Each structure stands twice: as C-alpha cells, then as structure tokens.
Amino acid sequence: EADIYQTPRYLVIGTGKKITLECSQTMGHDKMYWYQQDPGMELHLIHYSYGVNSTEKGDLSSESTVSRIRTEHFPLTLESARPSHTSQYLCASSDQTGGIAKNIQYFGAGTRLSVL
Amino acid sequence: AQSVTQPDIHITVSEGASLELRCNYSYGATPYLFWYVQSPGQGLQLLLKYFSGDTLVQGIKGFEAEFKRSQSSFNLRKPSVHWSDAAEYFCAVGGNEKLTFGTGTRLTIIP
C-alpha cells in the first residue's frame, strides 16, 4: 500500500490568488511527479524531481512551479490562479533505488482545483 | 517518442460478463507496461505491470494482461466483472524515466 498524501482534496478559489498544493510521501522515494488531468483526458506530466534540490519541467507546459527541499515533500505553487488552471492535479512517487529502476509510480488521491 | 492508444473511450458490460480493454503502444526499446485503475474522485491504483519474462501477467482484483510484442499490445482482461469494477482504466508505457499514459477507458457495469 502506497503512502502518498495530497492536500487539499478540493479547492475553489478566486482568480489571482496564490495557491500551493501539497504532496507528501512516507516511502522515502527519490522520484516525485506532478500530473494534470482534465476529464476524459490522459494524464499530462507537468513537473518531476529526481531528488532533493532537483526539479524538471514535464511534457506539458505549466505556469506552476515546484520545489523539493525535503525528500518526502513536493509542493506545487501557482502564483496567480486563473480559470484555465481549473483541473485535477495528481502527485506520484517512485523508488529508483536497489538496482534496475522500474518506475512503478504510486499516486495520491489528487487535488481538484476550481478557479472562478 | 513513446505513445499509448486506448481505442475504446467507453465500454459497457453486464455484471458477470468477461472484459477486455485494449491498449496499443509505441516505444523504441523493450517497454515497461502498466495498467492503472481510477475510481471517481481518486488517484490511480496500479493493477499490474510487465517488465520482462512471462508475457501473461496477473494483477490485483482478478485482472490479467497479455503482452504481445508483434502487435505492440498490452490488453487487459477479466473473466467475470463485478459492479465494483466500474471505473476509468489507464494503460501506460515507459522505461526508467517518464511514463506516458493513454486517454483511458471508462468501464460501466450494468446489472
């Protein structure tokens, strides 16, 4: 059973507000990921991290930013939310240690963001 | 570039009937293949994975999938579905780096 937590689960916020979506995992995984998912669409990778102080942009351009100061914590920030940011955001982690990396990703329950 | 195609957007089956969800992939090397399930309002849960070896892999909840290299497919099957199997199913392909997900297949179960 994976232990990866996202808060809040639901967030409704007005345009222009700064928001931070939290993601924490207790498995000691090195790699963490943020995906954006719209209804009926595939998951789009927006950010990932190989470990502490490592962050990379994903395949889908995003106005959000991330940080990785601690292994277990990978928050995503939007400096000024807009209606186009309305979506579901999923956080995941995977274990890259112990030999061949297999990239089995474990997911949190997601944050559903609505920007009015 | 790697890609995944799930040709069926929505499938409806009767409870107790068999199920097959299709997945075709494009990948330059030997792929790692995954099936995930997502219940409404939830994250993704890993059903099963293929890395190498036996091409028929067993997963949780009675699901299995068969890797067919010649057809670039990794179809998911279940011999008898239960009402609790209603969910969205995602196929994914990748190596040691990123995963690429398909657009998903929504499964509806009718009594």
PDB file of C-alpha atoms in Angstrom:
ATOM      1  CA  GLU A   1       0.000   0.000   0.000  1.00  0.00           C
ATOM      2  CA  ALA A   2       1.415   3.351  -1.027  1.00  0.00           C
ATOM      3  CA  ASP A   3       1.541   6.224   1.418  1.00  0.00           C
ATOM      4  CA  ILE A   4       1.306   9.400  -0.581  1.00  0.00           C
ATOM      5  CA  TYR A   5      -0.922  12.230   0.534  1.00  0.00           C
ATOM      6  CA  GLN A   6      -2.289  15.278  -1.192  1.00  0.00           C
ATOM      7  CA  THR A   7      -3.972  18.259   0.402  1.00  0.00           C
ATOM      8  CA  PRO A   8      -6.375  19.806  -0.066  1.00  0.00           C
ATOM      9  CA  ARG A   9      -8.602  17.315  -1.871  1.00  0.00           C
ATOM     10  CA  TYR A  10     -10.814  20.074  -3.233  1.00  0.00           C
ATOM     11  CA  LEU A  11     -10.085  23.775  -3.623  1.00  0.00           C
ATOM     12  CA  VAL A  12     -12.275  26.531  -5.001  1.00  0.00           C
ATOM     13  CA  ILE A  13     -10.505  29.849  -5.278  1.00  0.00           C
ATOM     14  CA  GLY A  14     -10.808  33.195  -6.998  1.00  0.00           C
ATOM     15  CA  THR A  15      -8.728  34.461  -9.887  1.00  0.00           C
ATOM     16  CA  GLY A  16      -5.401  35.998  -8.949  1.00  0.00           C
ATOM     17  CA  LYS A  17      -4.912  34.126  -5.702  1.00  0.00           C
ATOM     18  CA  LYS A  18      -1.682  32.321  -4.886  1.00  0.00           C
ATOM     19  CA  ILE A  19      -2.142  28.648  -4.076  1.00  0.00           C
ATOM     20  CA  THR A  20       0.057  25.773  -3.008  1.00  0.00           C
ATOM     21  CA  LEU A  21      -0.941  22.159  -3.483  1.00  0.00           C
ATOM     22  CA  GLU A  22       0.747  19.864  -1.005  1.00  0.00           C
ATOM     23  CA  CYS A  23       2.131  16.395  -1.698  1.00  0.00           C
ATOM     24  CA  SER A  24       3.932  14.220   0.813  1.00  0.00           C
ATOM     25  CA  GLN A  25       5.094  10.612   0.752  1.00  0.00           C
ATOM     26  CA  THR A  26       6.397   8.474   3.577  1.00  0.00           C
ATOM     27  CA  MET A  27       8.074   5.789   1.467  1.00  0.00           C
ATOM     28  CA  GLY A  28      11.426   7.535   1.043  1.00  0.00           C
ATOM     29  CA  HIS A  29      11.043   7.544  -2.730  1.00  0.00           C
ATOM     30  CA  ASP A  30      13.557   9.576  -4.708  1.00  0.00           C
ATOM     31  CA  LYS A  31      11.425  10.485  -7.700  1.00  0.00           C
ATOM     32  CA  MET A  32       8.233  12.502  -7.478  1.00  0.00           C
ATOM     33  CA  TYR A  33       5.875  13.749 -10.168  1.00  0.00           C
ATOM     34  CA  TRP A  34       3.006  16.151 -10.753  1.00  0.00           C
ATOM     35  CA  TYR A  35       0.402  15.388 -13.385  1.00  0.00           C
ATOM     36  CA  GLN A  36      -2.507  17.463 -14.643  1.00  0.00           C
ATOM     37  CA  GLN A  37      -5.650  15.582 -15.615  1.00  0.00           C
ATOM     38  CA  ASP A  38      -8.730  17.018 -17.321  1.00  0.00           C
ATOM     39  CA  PRO A  39     -11.976  14.987 -17.593  1.00  0.00           C
ATOM     40  CA  GLY A  40     -11.760  12.326 -20.270  1.00  0.00           C
ATOM     41  CA  MET A  41      -8.135  13.099 -20.986  1.00  0.00           C
ATOM     42  CA  GLU A  42      -4.851  11.416 -20.317  1.00  0.00           C
ATOM     43  CA  LEU A  43      -2.508  12.437 -17.568  1.00  0.00           C
ATOM     44  CA  HIS A  44      -0.029  15.109 -18.575  1.00  0.00           C
ATOM     45  CA  LEU A  45       3.286  15.300 -16.747  1.00  0.00           C
ATOM     46  CA  ILE A  46       3.946  18.905 -15.683  1.00  0.00           C
ATOM     47  CA  HIS A  47       6.846  18.551 -13.216  1.00  0.00           C
ATOM     48  CA  TYR A  48       9.119  15.891 -11.803  1.00  0.00           C
ATOM     49  CA  SER A  49      12.028  15.575  -9.424  1.00  0.00           C
ATOM     50  CA  TYR A  50      14.880  13.077  -9.121  1.00  0.00           C
ATOM     51  CA  GLY A  51      15.565  14.010  -5.504  1.00  0.00           C
ATOM     52  CA  VAL A  52      16.270  16.879  -3.151  1.00  0.00           C
ATOM     53  CA  ASN A  53      17.032  20.158  -4.961  1.00  0.00           C
ATOM     54  CA  SER A  54      16.205  18.570  -8.313  1.00  0.00           C
ATOM     55  CA  THR A  55      13.205  19.763 -10.349  1.00  0.00           C
ATOM     56  CA  GLU A  56      12.427  19.383 -14.041  1.00  0.00           C
ATOM     57  CA  LYS A  57       9.616  20.519 -16.293  1.00  0.00           C
ATOM     58  CA  GLY A  58       7.448  17.843 -17.791  1.00  0.00           C
ATOM     59  CA  ASP A  59       5.911  17.349 -21.201  1.00  0.00           C
ATOM     60  CA  LEU A  60       3.060  19.824 -20.710  1.00  0.00           C
ATOM     61  CA  SER A  61       3.938  23.457 -20.229  1.00  0.00           C
ATOM     62  CA  SER A  62       2.604  24.773 -16.957  1.00  0.00           C
ATOM     63  CA  GLU A  63       2.654  28.125 -15.199  1.00  0.00           C
ATOM     64  CA  SER A  64       3.068  26.348 -11.894  1.00  0.00           C
ATOM     65  CA  THR A  65       6.343  25.911 -10.034  1.00  0.00           C
ATOM     66  CA  VAL A  66       7.607  23.186  -7.711  1.00  0.00           C
ATOM     67  CA  SER A  67      10.268  22.760  -5.067  1.00  0.00           C
ATOM     68  CA  ARG A  68      11.973  19.764  -3.467  1.00  0.00           C
ATOM     69  CA  ILE A  69      13.654  20.788  -0.240  1.00  0.00           C
ATOM     70  CA  ARG A  70      12.918  17.518   1.546  1.00  0.00           C
ATOM     71  CA  THR A  71      12.705  14.026   0.106  1.00  0.00           C
ATOM     72  CA  GLU A  72       9.178  13.480   1.315  1.00  0.00           C
ATOM     73  CA  HIS A  73       7.675  16.804   0.243  1.00  0.00           C
ATOM     74  CA  PHE A  74       6.974  18.101  -3.292  1.00  0.00           C
ATOM     75  CA  PRO A  75       4.621  21.105  -3.254  1.00  0.00           C
ATOM     76  CA  LEU A  76       3.229  22.755  -6.377  1.00  0.00           C
ATOM     77  CA  THR A  77       2.577  26.510  -6.422  1.00  0.00           C
ATOM     78  CA  LEU A  78       0.534  28.760  -8.672  1.00  0.00           C
ATOM     79  CA  GLU A  79       1.456  32.406  -8.087  1.00  0.00           C
ATOM     80  CA  SER A  80      -1.713  33.775  -9.665  1.00  0.00           C
ATOM     81  CA  ALA A  81      -4.507  31.322 -10.306  1.00  0.00           C
ATOM     82  CA  ARG A  82      -6.647  31.656 -13.436  1.00  0.00           C
ATOM     83  CA  PRO A  83      -9.752  29.791 -14.651  1.00  0.00           C
ATOM     84  CA  SER A  84      -7.562  27.963 -17.192  1.00  0.00           C
ATOM     85  CA  HIS A  85      -5.823  26.293 -14.225  1.00  0.00           C
ATOM     86  CA  THR A  86      -9.034  24.505 -13.294  1.00  0.00           C
ATOM     87  CA  SER A  87      -8.176  20.812 -13.379  1.00  0.00           C
ATOM     88  CA  GLN A  88      -7.289  17.806 -11.280  1.00  0.00           C
ATOM     89  CA  TYR A  89      -3.679  17.618 -10.099  1.00  0.00           C
ATOM     90  CA  LEU A  90      -2.195  14.241  -9.243  1.00  0.00           C
ATOM     91  CA  CYS A  91       1.050  13.660  -7.384  1.00  0.00           C
ATOM     92  CA  ALA A  92       3.038  10.430  -7.665  1.00  0.00           C
ATOM     93  CA  SER A  93       6.299   8.953  -6.456  1.00  0.00           C
ATOM     94  CA  SER A  94       8.545   6.056  -7.432  1.00  0.00           C
ATOM     95  CA  ASP A  95      11.515   4.231  -5.978  1.00  0.00           C
ATOM     96  CA  GLN A  96      14.689   4.411  -8.035  1.00  0.00           C
ATOM     97  CA  THR A  97      16.994   2.631  -5.608  1.00  0.00           C
ATOM     98  CA  GLY A  98      18.061  -1.006  -5.293  1.00  0.00           C
ATOM     99  CA  GLY A  99      19.130  -1.891  -8.816  1.00  0.00           C
ATOM    100  CA  ILE A 100      17.261  -1.554 -12.058  1.00  0.00           C
ATOM    101  CA  ALA A 101      14.747   1.252 -11.860  1.00  0.00           C
ATOM    102  CA  LYS A 102      11.302   0.103 -12.813  1.00  0.00           C
ATOM    103  CA  ASN A 103       9.440   3.367 -12.437  1.00  0.00           C
ATOM    104  CA  ILE A 104       6.428   1.948 -10.633  1.00  0.00           C
ATOM    105  CA  GLN A 105       4.567   5.102  -9.755  1.00  0.00           C
ATOM    106  CA  TYR A 106       2.295   5.371  -6.748  1.00  0.00           C
ATOM    107  CA  PHE A 107      -0.370   8.058  -6.807  1.00  0.00           C
ATOM    108  CA  GLY A 108      -2.053  10.283  -4.300  1.00  0.00           C
ATOM    109  CA  ALA A 109      -5.817  10.845  -4.350  1.00  0.00           C
ATOM    110  CA  GLY A 110      -5.450  14.143  -6.200  1.00  0.00           C
ATOM    111  CA  THR A 111      -6.486  17.752  -5.712  1.00  0.00           C
ATOM    112  CA  ARG A 112      -9.433  19.029  -7.719  1.00  0.00           C
ATOM    113  CA  LEU A 113      -8.882  22.747  -8.302  1.00  0.00           C
ATOM    114  CA  SER A 114     -11.559  25.151  -9.466  1.00  0.00           C
ATOM    115  CA  VAL A 115     -10.595  28.749 -10.197  1.00  0.00           C
ATOM    116  CA  LEU A 116     -13.511  31.134 -10.503  1.00  0.00           C
TER     117      LEU A 116
ATOM    118  CA  ALA B   1       8.620   9.230 -28.994  1.00  0.00           C
ATOM    119  CA  GLN B   2       6.575   6.921 -26.844  1.00  0.00           C
ATOM    120  CA  SER B   3       2.792   6.851 -27.054  1.00  0.00           C
ATOM    121  CA  VAL B   4      -0.205   4.856 -25.899  1.00  0.00           C
ATOM    122  CA  THR B   5      -3.527   4.357 -27.664  1.00  0.00           C
ATOM    123  CA  GLN B   6      -6.635   3.157 -25.913  1.00  0.00           C
ATOM    124  CA  PRO B   7      -9.147   2.935 -28.760  1.00  0.00           C
ATOM    125  CA  ASP B   8     -12.235   2.440 -26.599  1.00  0.00           C
ATOM    126  CA  ILE B   9     -13.342   5.581 -24.773  1.00  0.00           C
ATOM    127  CA  HIS B  10     -16.279   3.907 -23.053  1.00  0.00           C
ATOM    128  CA  ILE B  11     -17.238   0.247 -22.624  1.00  0.00           C
ATOM    129  CA  THR B  12     -20.395  -1.132 -21.043  1.00  0.00           C
ATOM    130  CA  VAL B  13     -20.602  -4.750 -19.912  1.00  0.00           C
ATOM    131  CA  SER B  14     -23.045  -6.761 -17.876  1.00  0.00           C
ATOM    132  CA  GLU B  15     -22.068  -7.906 -14.422  1.00  0.00           C
ATOM    133  CA  GLY B  16     -20.584 -11.393 -14.674  1.00  0.00           C
ATOM    134  CA  ALA B  17     -19.546 -10.979 -18.295  1.00  0.00           C
ATOM    135  CA  SER B  18     -15.968 -11.100 -19.492  1.00  0.00           C
ATOM    136  CA  LEU B  19     -13.981  -7.962 -20.216  1.00  0.00           C
ATOM    137  CA  GLU B  20     -11.145  -6.962 -22.498  1.00  0.00           C
ATOM    138  CA  LEU B  21      -9.733  -3.443 -22.634  1.00  0.00           C
ATOM    139  CA  ARG B  22      -7.388  -2.671 -25.493  1.00  0.00           C
ATOM    140  CA  CYS B  23      -4.042  -0.922 -25.322  1.00  0.00           C
ATOM    141  CA  ASN B  24      -1.539  -0.328 -28.107  1.00  0.00           C
ATOM    142  CA  TYR B  25       1.791   1.319 -27.523  1.00  0.00           C
ATOM    143  CA  SER B  26       4.723   2.780 -29.381  1.00  0.00           C
ATOM    144  CA  TYR B  27       8.135   2.597 -27.744  1.00  0.00           C
ATOM    145  CA  GLY B  28      11.661   2.414 -29.108  1.00  0.00           C
ATOM    146  CA  ALA B  29      13.023  -0.290 -26.826  1.00  0.00           C
ATOM    147  CA  THR B  30      11.669  -3.028 -24.609  1.00  0.00           C
ATOM    148  CA  PRO B  31       8.856  -1.289 -22.779  1.00  0.00           C
ATOM    149  CA  TYR B  32       7.710  -1.338 -19.218  1.00  0.00           C
ATOM    150  CA  LEU B  33       3.905  -1.573 -19.383  1.00  0.00           C
ATOM    151  CA  PHE B  34       1.330  -0.781 -16.738  1.00  0.00           C
ATOM    152  CA  TRP B  35      -2.411  -0.778 -16.175  1.00  0.00           C
ATOM    153  CA  TYR B  36      -3.861   1.582 -13.598  1.00  0.00           C
ATOM    154  CA  VAL B  37      -7.447   1.977 -12.382  1.00  0.00           C
ATOM    155  CA  GLN B  38      -9.009   5.224 -11.190  1.00  0.00           C
ATOM    156  CA  SER B  39     -12.258   5.370  -9.250  1.00  0.00           C
ATOM    157  CA  PRO B  40     -14.228   8.642  -9.288  1.00  0.00           C
ATOM    158  CA  GLY B  41     -12.503  11.370  -7.321  1.00  0.00           C
ATOM    159  CA  GLN B  42      -9.496   9.199  -6.569  1.00  0.00           C
ATOM    160  CA  GLY B  43      -5.918   8.786  -7.684  1.00  0.00           C
ATOM    161  CA  LEU B  44      -4.593   5.942  -9.786  1.00  0.00           C
ATOM    162  CA  GLN B  45      -4.070   2.463  -8.368  1.00  0.00           C
ATOM    163  CA  LEU B  46      -1.665   0.034 -10.009  1.00  0.00           C
ATOM    164  CA  LEU B  47      -3.444  -3.090 -11.300  1.00  0.00           C
ATOM    165  CA  LEU B  48      -0.488  -4.883 -12.876  1.00  0.00           C
ATOM    166  CA  LYS B  49       2.812  -4.389 -14.648  1.00  0.00           C
ATOM    167  CA  TYR B  50       5.006  -6.048 -17.250  1.00  0.00           C
ATOM    168  CA  PHE B  51       8.772  -5.712 -17.259  1.00  0.00           C
ATOM    169  CA  SER B  52      10.068  -8.934 -18.838  1.00  0.00           C
ATOM    170  CA  GLY B  53       9.584 -12.700 -18.851  1.00  0.00           C
ATOM    171  CA  ASP B  54       6.198 -14.358 -18.988  1.00  0.00           C
ATOM    172  CA  THR B  55       4.006 -12.346 -21.323  1.00  0.00           C
ATOM    173  CA  LEU B  56       0.838 -13.097 -19.340  1.00  0.00           C
ATOM    174  CA  VAL B  57       0.857 -11.142 -16.110  1.00  0.00           C
ATOM    175  CA  GLN B  58      -1.534 -11.385 -13.219  1.00  0.00           C
ATOM    176  CA  GLY B  59      -2.660  -8.402 -11.210  1.00  0.00           C
ATOM    177  CA  ILE B  60      -4.912  -7.483  -8.364  1.00  0.00           C
ATOM    178  CA  LYS B  61      -8.707  -7.831  -8.317  1.00  0.00           C
ATOM    179  CA  GLY B  62      -8.623 -10.783 -10.731  1.00  0.00           C
ATOM    180  CA  PHE B  63      -7.230  -8.838 -13.688  1.00  0.00           C
ATOM    181  CA  GLU B  64      -4.620 -10.109 -16.132  1.00  0.00           C
ATOM    182  CA  ALA B  65      -2.904  -8.672 -19.187  1.00  0.00           C
ATOM    183  CA  GLU B  66      -1.007 -10.154 -22.094  1.00  0.00           C
ATOM    184  CA  PHE B  67       1.995  -8.532 -23.728  1.00  0.00           C
ATOM    185  CA  LYS B  68       2.159  -9.154 -27.466  1.00  0.00           C
ATOM    186  CA  ARG B  69       5.300  -7.649 -28.928  1.00  0.00           C
ATOM    187  CA  SER B  70       4.335  -8.416 -32.543  1.00  0.00           C
ATOM    188  CA  GLN B  71       1.112  -6.434 -32.128  1.00  0.00           C
ATOM    189  CA  SER B  72       2.512  -3.765 -29.783  1.00  0.00           C
ATOM    190  CA  SER B  73      -0.398  -4.513 -27.496  1.00  0.00           C
ATOM    191  CA  PHE B  74      -0.975  -4.996 -23.788  1.00  0.00           C
ATOM    192  CA  ASN B  75      -4.674  -5.777 -23.421  1.00  0.00           C
ATOM    193  CA  LEU B  76      -6.321  -6.060 -20.017  1.00  0.00           C
ATOM    194  CA  ARG B  77      -8.758  -8.895 -19.320  1.00  0.00           C
ATOM    195  CA  LYS B  78     -11.038 -10.139 -16.593  1.00  0.00           C
ATOM    196  CA  PRO B  79     -13.160 -13.293 -16.934  1.00  0.00           C
ATOM    197  CA  SER B  80     -16.103 -12.043 -14.877  1.00  0.00           C
ATOM    198  CA  VAL B  81     -16.632  -8.403 -13.936  1.00  0.00           C
ATOM    199  CA  HIS B  82     -18.175  -7.170 -10.707  1.00  0.00           C
ATOM    200  CA  TRP B  83     -20.141  -3.964 -10.196  1.00  0.00           C
ATOM    201  CA  SER B  84     -17.187  -2.620  -8.198  1.00  0.00           C
ATOM    202  CA  ASP B  85     -15.001  -2.774 -11.330  1.00  0.00           C
ATOM    203  CA  ALA B  86     -16.767   0.296 -12.739  1.00  0.00           C
ATOM    204  CA  ALA B  87     -14.003   2.884 -13.065  1.00  0.00           C
ATOM    205  CA  GLU B  88     -11.580   4.503 -15.509  1.00  0.00           C
ATOM    206  CA  TYR B  89      -8.701   2.343 -16.707  1.00  0.00           C
ATOM    207  CA  PHE B  90      -5.395   3.738 -17.938  1.00  0.00           C
ATOM    208  CA  CYS B  91      -2.634   1.955 -19.822  1.00  0.00           C
ATOM    209  CA  ALA B  92       0.884   3.385 -19.549  1.00  0.00           C
ATOM    210  CA  VAL B  93       4.264   2.764 -21.166  1.00  0.00           C
ATOM    211  CA  GLY B  94       7.740   3.869 -20.194  1.00  0.00           C
ATOM    212  CA  GLY B  95      11.270   2.988 -19.285  1.00  0.00           C
ATOM    213  CA  ASN B  96      13.347   4.179 -16.385  1.00  0.00           C
ATOM    214  CA  GLU B  97      12.303   7.760 -16.834  1.00  0.00           C
ATOM    215  CA  LYS B  98       8.849   9.056 -17.575  1.00  0.00           C
ATOM    216  CA  LEU B  99       5.602   7.220 -18.160  1.00  0.00           C
ATOM    217  CA  THR B 100       3.205   8.039 -20.960  1.00  0.00           C
ATOM    218  CA  PHE B 101      -0.457   7.379 -20.281  1.00  0.00           C
ATOM    219  CA  GLY B 102      -3.316   6.645 -22.640  1.00  0.00           C
ATOM    220  CA  THR B 103      -6.543   8.648 -22.606  1.00  0.00           C
ATOM    221  CA  GLY B 104      -8.286   5.996 -20.569  1.00  0.00           C
ATOM    222  CA  THR B 105     -11.300   3.699 -20.997  1.00  0.00           C
ATOM    223  CA  ARG B 106     -14.365   4.266 -18.859  1.00  0.00           C
ATOM    224  CA  LEU B 107     -15.979   0.995 -17.804  1.00  0.00           C
ATOM    225  CA  THR B 108     -19.672   0.902 -16.938  1.00  0.00           C
ATOM    226  CA  ILE B 109     -21.216  -2.221 -15.419  1.00  0.00           C
ATOM    227  CA  ILE B 110     -24.920  -2.939 -15.867  1.00  0.00           C
ATOM    228  CA  PRO B 111     -26.848  -5.384 -13.666  1.00  0.00           C
TER     229      PRO B 111
END
